[in-house]
Amino acid sequence: MSLHKIRQEWLTLDEAAEVIRQHNITLLPADLIRHALHGDLPLSVYFPSPVLLRPLNPPCHFACRFSKPPFPPSECNKPGNRKVMANSPPCRRDPTLQLTTSHLWNLPLIGLERLLLHQQLAKTLNRPCPKDTHCCNQIGIVVCDENDSYYQLCCRKSLRELLLELLATQNNLQEELHLLIGQLYGNGRNDLKSRLSLSVCYLQDTLPPDALFVIRRTHLEAFLTRHQPESKERITSALSRLLWLACKHNPQLDDEMLEHPYKLLNIFECWAREDGMHLPLSPETLKTALQRGAPP
């Protein structure tokens, strides 16, 4: 069965499931997420609005970059390895920060994006959402371009807004933030209000509300090629009649063989080998063709 042409450059999970259904493969969006988590289907994210990125530096060299799931916990979750970046806390000035000009980015599933995908799967299955998963939670959400360059998803907030948000959601602050606040108070309280209004960059732990999990057309086509059901051999009615007539009037074949087509297959295969041909024909197909070609 030939693949239907996919015209879109990317598809949502629901759209991809519908395209797959048209190829006689029944998969739900939740099944696509499972395939993605097992490394069988690359996923991407579509950002309708520009987002702030910075290169993952130093690059992640954990086993999850190069191994198929399940990732080795000894490598991914060692306490000494969880802190990938020394400057993960907020930074005021970072020349590597850049607003995206491209909407479509690949998901390597090495950071929090993997946890978000597990949570999406849990919601789809009406199961409790996990709070943690394998791999590098400390590096935030990671995306990569087509050159396999890795970037962290960042956001800009005032220091005051960031501190209030962290206190409301985590009830505690990282050690680096305590040091930063200590420096602010150490410089005197006169300008503390203005300093709390300073814009800082911080790693995102959620995707923007308008972001979408999507599948690139090329990745979906490769997935379909790997999982396409084997097509059954089809012989038209006209060819079935010609086959029956050829067998009926062949002096080497008798009526008993026509009534037992399975015996004919070895003869056809022998003829094919003598002429240097390969005959990918199943006994069931030959039987069906002769039955269709026989006179009523």
XYZ file of C-alpha atoms in Angstrom:
296
model
C 0.000 0.000 0.000
C 1.466 3.326 -1.082
C 1.631 6.235 1.322
C -0.836 9.071 0.946
C 0.984 12.319 0.278
C 1.179 14.512 3.371
C 1.122 18.167 2.358
C 1.548 19.855 5.746
C 5.068 20.473 7.040
C 3.898 19.508 10.526
C 0.796 18.000 12.097
C -0.740 18.026 15.555
C -1.032 14.697 17.354
C -4.743 14.493 16.486
C -4.049 15.248 12.828
C -1.230 12.712 12.734
C -3.482 10.028 14.260
C -6.050 10.684 11.516
C -3.408 10.421 8.766
C -2.166 7.165 10.278
C -5.748 5.833 10.375
C -5.986 6.475 6.626
C -3.069 4.061 6.235
C -4.976 1.270 8.039
C -3.059 1.735 11.299
C -5.165 2.475 14.361
C -3.305 4.685 16.823
C -4.601 7.278 19.257
C -2.723 10.490 20.191
C -1.771 8.781 23.458
C -0.162 5.971 21.449
C 1.894 8.530 19.528
C 3.165 9.928 22.833
C 4.146 6.412 23.910
C 6.081 5.915 20.678
C 7.813 9.262 21.237
C 8.811 8.405 24.812
C 10.268 5.118 23.580
C 12.335 6.859 20.913
C 10.340 5.501 17.966
C 8.781 8.790 16.834
C 10.585 12.160 17.065
C 8.373 14.952 18.372
C 8.656 18.689 17.828
C 7.144 21.793 19.364
C 5.543 24.646 17.464
C 5.850 28.142 18.950
C 3.354 30.533 17.297
C 4.927 33.427 19.216
C 8.663 34.126 19.601
C 10.279 32.569 22.659
C 13.545 33.286 24.428
C 16.336 30.719 24.081
C 19.922 30.381 25.163
C 22.423 27.671 24.161
C 22.759 24.723 26.494
C 26.239 25.369 27.855
C 28.013 23.213 28.708
C 26.264 20.724 26.403
C 24.558 17.762 28.011
C 26.702 14.643 27.700
C 24.445 12.316 29.689
C 23.500 8.871 28.458
C 20.009 10.093 27.572
C 21.473 11.982 24.594
C 22.741 8.793 23.009
C 20.726 5.899 24.423
C 17.235 4.690 23.730
C 14.814 4.666 26.674
C 14.710 3.528 29.375
C 17.652 5.729 30.247
C 20.185 4.471 32.799
C 19.206 6.071 36.138
C 22.810 5.749 37.307
C 23.835 8.268 34.677
C 20.804 10.536 34.463
C 19.831 10.953 38.085
C 23.110 10.947 39.986
C 22.856 13.773 42.530
C 26.168 15.177 41.331
C 24.962 15.272 37.748
C 21.564 16.889 38.232
C 23.066 20.384 38.325
C 24.177 20.772 34.747
C 24.621 24.524 34.614
C 26.279 26.662 37.218
C 24.202 29.644 36.105
C 20.798 27.967 36.109
C 19.419 30.617 38.516
C 18.401 34.034 37.141
C 20.932 36.119 35.284
C 20.523 39.785 34.388
C 22.769 39.970 31.348
C 23.370 37.102 28.981
C 24.632 37.875 25.457
C 23.640 34.380 24.289
C 19.916 35.009 24.806
C 17.995 35.175 21.551
C 14.398 35.430 20.428
C 13.388 32.667 18.061
C 12.888 33.427 14.391
C 11.816 29.848 13.653
C 8.502 28.422 14.842
C 9.386 24.715 14.715
C 11.900 23.051 17.051
C 12.716 19.417 17.787
C 12.313 17.950 21.266
C 15.295 15.846 22.446
C 13.364 14.755 25.562
C 16.378 15.136 27.858
C 14.989 17.808 30.188
C 11.656 18.924 31.602
C 10.050 18.552 28.180
C 10.135 14.806 28.836
C 8.242 15.262 32.094
C 5.691 17.490 30.318
C 5.124 14.729 27.778
C 4.614 12.164 30.554
C 2.091 14.533 32.131
C 0.304 14.979 28.801
C 0.055 11.199 28.473
C -1.267 10.882 32.033
C -3.993 13.465 31.344
C -4.991 11.666 28.154
C -5.306 8.389 30.063
C -6.992 10.016 33.079
C -4.121 8.986 35.318
C -2.327 10.968 38.065
C 0.313 13.283 36.649
C 3.909 12.341 37.521
C 6.022 14.877 39.413
C 9.390 13.579 38.250
C 10.935 11.424 35.525
C 14.309 10.319 34.240
C 16.892 12.739 32.918
C 18.105 16.231 33.483
C 15.349 18.121 35.301
C 17.757 20.891 36.286
C 18.297 22.109 32.724
C 14.683 23.115 32.186
C 12.961 22.643 28.839
C 15.379 21.866 26.019
C 14.789 22.179 22.284
C 17.153 21.601 19.391
C 17.394 22.780 15.809
C 18.007 20.710 12.689
C 21.768 21.005 13.264
C 21.396 19.280 16.661
C 22.281 22.453 18.553
C 20.605 22.429 21.956
C 18.886 25.414 23.603
C 17.110 26.090 26.886
C 13.721 27.754 26.962
C 13.932 30.953 29.044
C 11.680 33.792 30.116
C 12.146 37.326 31.380
C 10.515 38.498 34.599
C 11.113 41.138 37.198
C 13.007 39.835 40.189
C 10.054 40.668 42.437
C 7.634 38.736 40.211
C 9.978 35.782 40.067
C 10.493 35.621 43.838
C 6.761 35.819 44.553
C 6.052 33.095 42.010
C 8.698 30.766 43.434
C 7.499 31.299 46.991
C 3.915 30.591 45.944
C 4.737 27.398 44.047
C 7.775 25.948 45.852
C 7.665 27.486 49.364
C 11.437 27.847 49.231
C 14.195 29.486 47.223
C 17.331 28.057 45.720
C 20.603 28.787 47.468
C 21.725 31.012 44.595
C 18.598 33.151 44.971
C 19.248 33.547 48.700
C 22.729 34.816 47.849
C 21.319 37.212 45.253
C 18.781 38.630 47.720
C 21.528 38.955 50.314
C 23.556 41.021 47.850
C 20.574 43.275 47.161
C 20.014 43.935 50.867
C 23.733 44.300 51.420
C 23.839 47.218 49.014
C 21.378 49.154 51.155
C 17.595 49.404 51.281
C 17.221 52.795 49.655
C 17.185 51.440 46.108
C 15.808 47.994 46.966
C 12.471 48.636 45.243
C 14.120 49.595 41.965
C 16.476 46.634 42.185
C 13.539 44.257 42.712
C 12.092 45.643 39.466
C 15.158 44.573 37.497
C 14.436 42.210 34.616
C 16.051 38.803 34.981
C 16.181 35.697 32.816
C 14.997 32.391 34.217
C 14.588 28.849 32.895
C 11.014 27.922 31.987
C 9.397 24.878 33.548
C 6.282 24.995 31.353
C 5.646 25.591 27.678
C 3.920 28.816 26.575
C 0.110 28.458 26.496
C 0.017 28.689 22.707
C 2.746 26.069 22.107
C 1.806 22.778 20.443
C 3.299 19.299 20.434
C 3.591 18.420 16.730
C 5.150 15.871 14.382
C 7.200 16.885 11.355
C 5.995 15.534 8.023
C 9.321 13.783 7.349
C 9.235 12.058 10.754
C 5.629 10.925 10.255
C 6.387 9.560 6.781
C 9.356 7.592 8.150
C 7.144 6.261 10.967
C 4.473 5.154 8.471
C 7.061 3.417 6.302
C 8.304 1.408 9.285
C 4.846 0.437 10.518
C 2.951 0.052 7.237
C 0.998 -3.236 7.201
C 2.116 -5.671 4.547
C -0.165 -5.398 1.560
C -1.861 -8.547 0.299
C -1.108 -9.699 -3.242
C -4.023 -8.877 -5.498
C -4.801 -10.543 -8.839
C -7.588 -9.139 -10.995
C -10.466 -11.261 -12.243
C -9.103 -11.166 -15.798
C -5.678 -12.404 -14.692
C -7.359 -15.085 -12.557
C -9.173 -16.411 -15.644
C -5.979 -16.370 -17.710
C -4.165 -18.234 -14.910
C -6.913 -20.876 -14.709
C -6.956 -21.347 -18.513
C -3.153 -21.664 -18.620
C -3.207 -24.292 -15.894
C -6.223 -26.114 -17.380
C -4.649 -26.493 -20.818
C -1.090 -27.196 -19.642
C -0.358 -30.873 -20.355
C 1.906 -31.077 -17.289
C -0.973 -30.193 -14.999
C -4.111 -32.196 -14.376
C -7.522 -31.502 -12.884
C -6.470 -32.892 -9.501
C -3.802 -30.197 -9.203
C -6.332 -27.522 -10.082
C -8.515 -28.797 -7.259
C -5.519 -28.679 -4.882
C -3.744 -25.377 -5.724
C -1.250 -25.808 -2.900
C 0.447 -28.538 -4.941
C 0.823 -26.138 -7.862
C 2.906 -23.658 -5.920
C 5.994 -25.876 -5.889
C 5.713 -26.310 -9.657
C 5.442 -22.551 -10.246
C 8.394 -21.910 -7.953
C 10.462 -24.523 -9.815
C 9.639 -22.911 -13.167
C 10.540 -19.509 -11.752
C 13.947 -20.714 -10.517
C 14.720 -22.240 -13.928
C 14.160 -18.826 -15.510
C 16.026 -16.927 -12.778
C 12.913 -15.355 -11.288
C 11.682 -14.877 -7.734
C 8.035 -15.707 -7.151
C 6.669 -13.995 -3.991
C 3.331 -15.813 -4.143
C 1.542 -17.362 -1.191
C -0.437 -20.599 -1.497
C -3.575 -18.806 -0.307
C -3.259 -16.187 -3.052
C -2.855 -18.879 -5.731
C -5.857 -20.790 -4.404
C -8.025 -17.657 -4.388
C -6.935 -16.715 -7.938
C -7.762 -20.161 -9.358
C -11.133 -20.194 -7.607
C -11.969 -16.773 -9.041
C -10.782 -17.779 -12.515
C -12.719 -21.075 -12.710
C -15.894 -21.123 -14.825
C -19.125 -20.714 -12.830
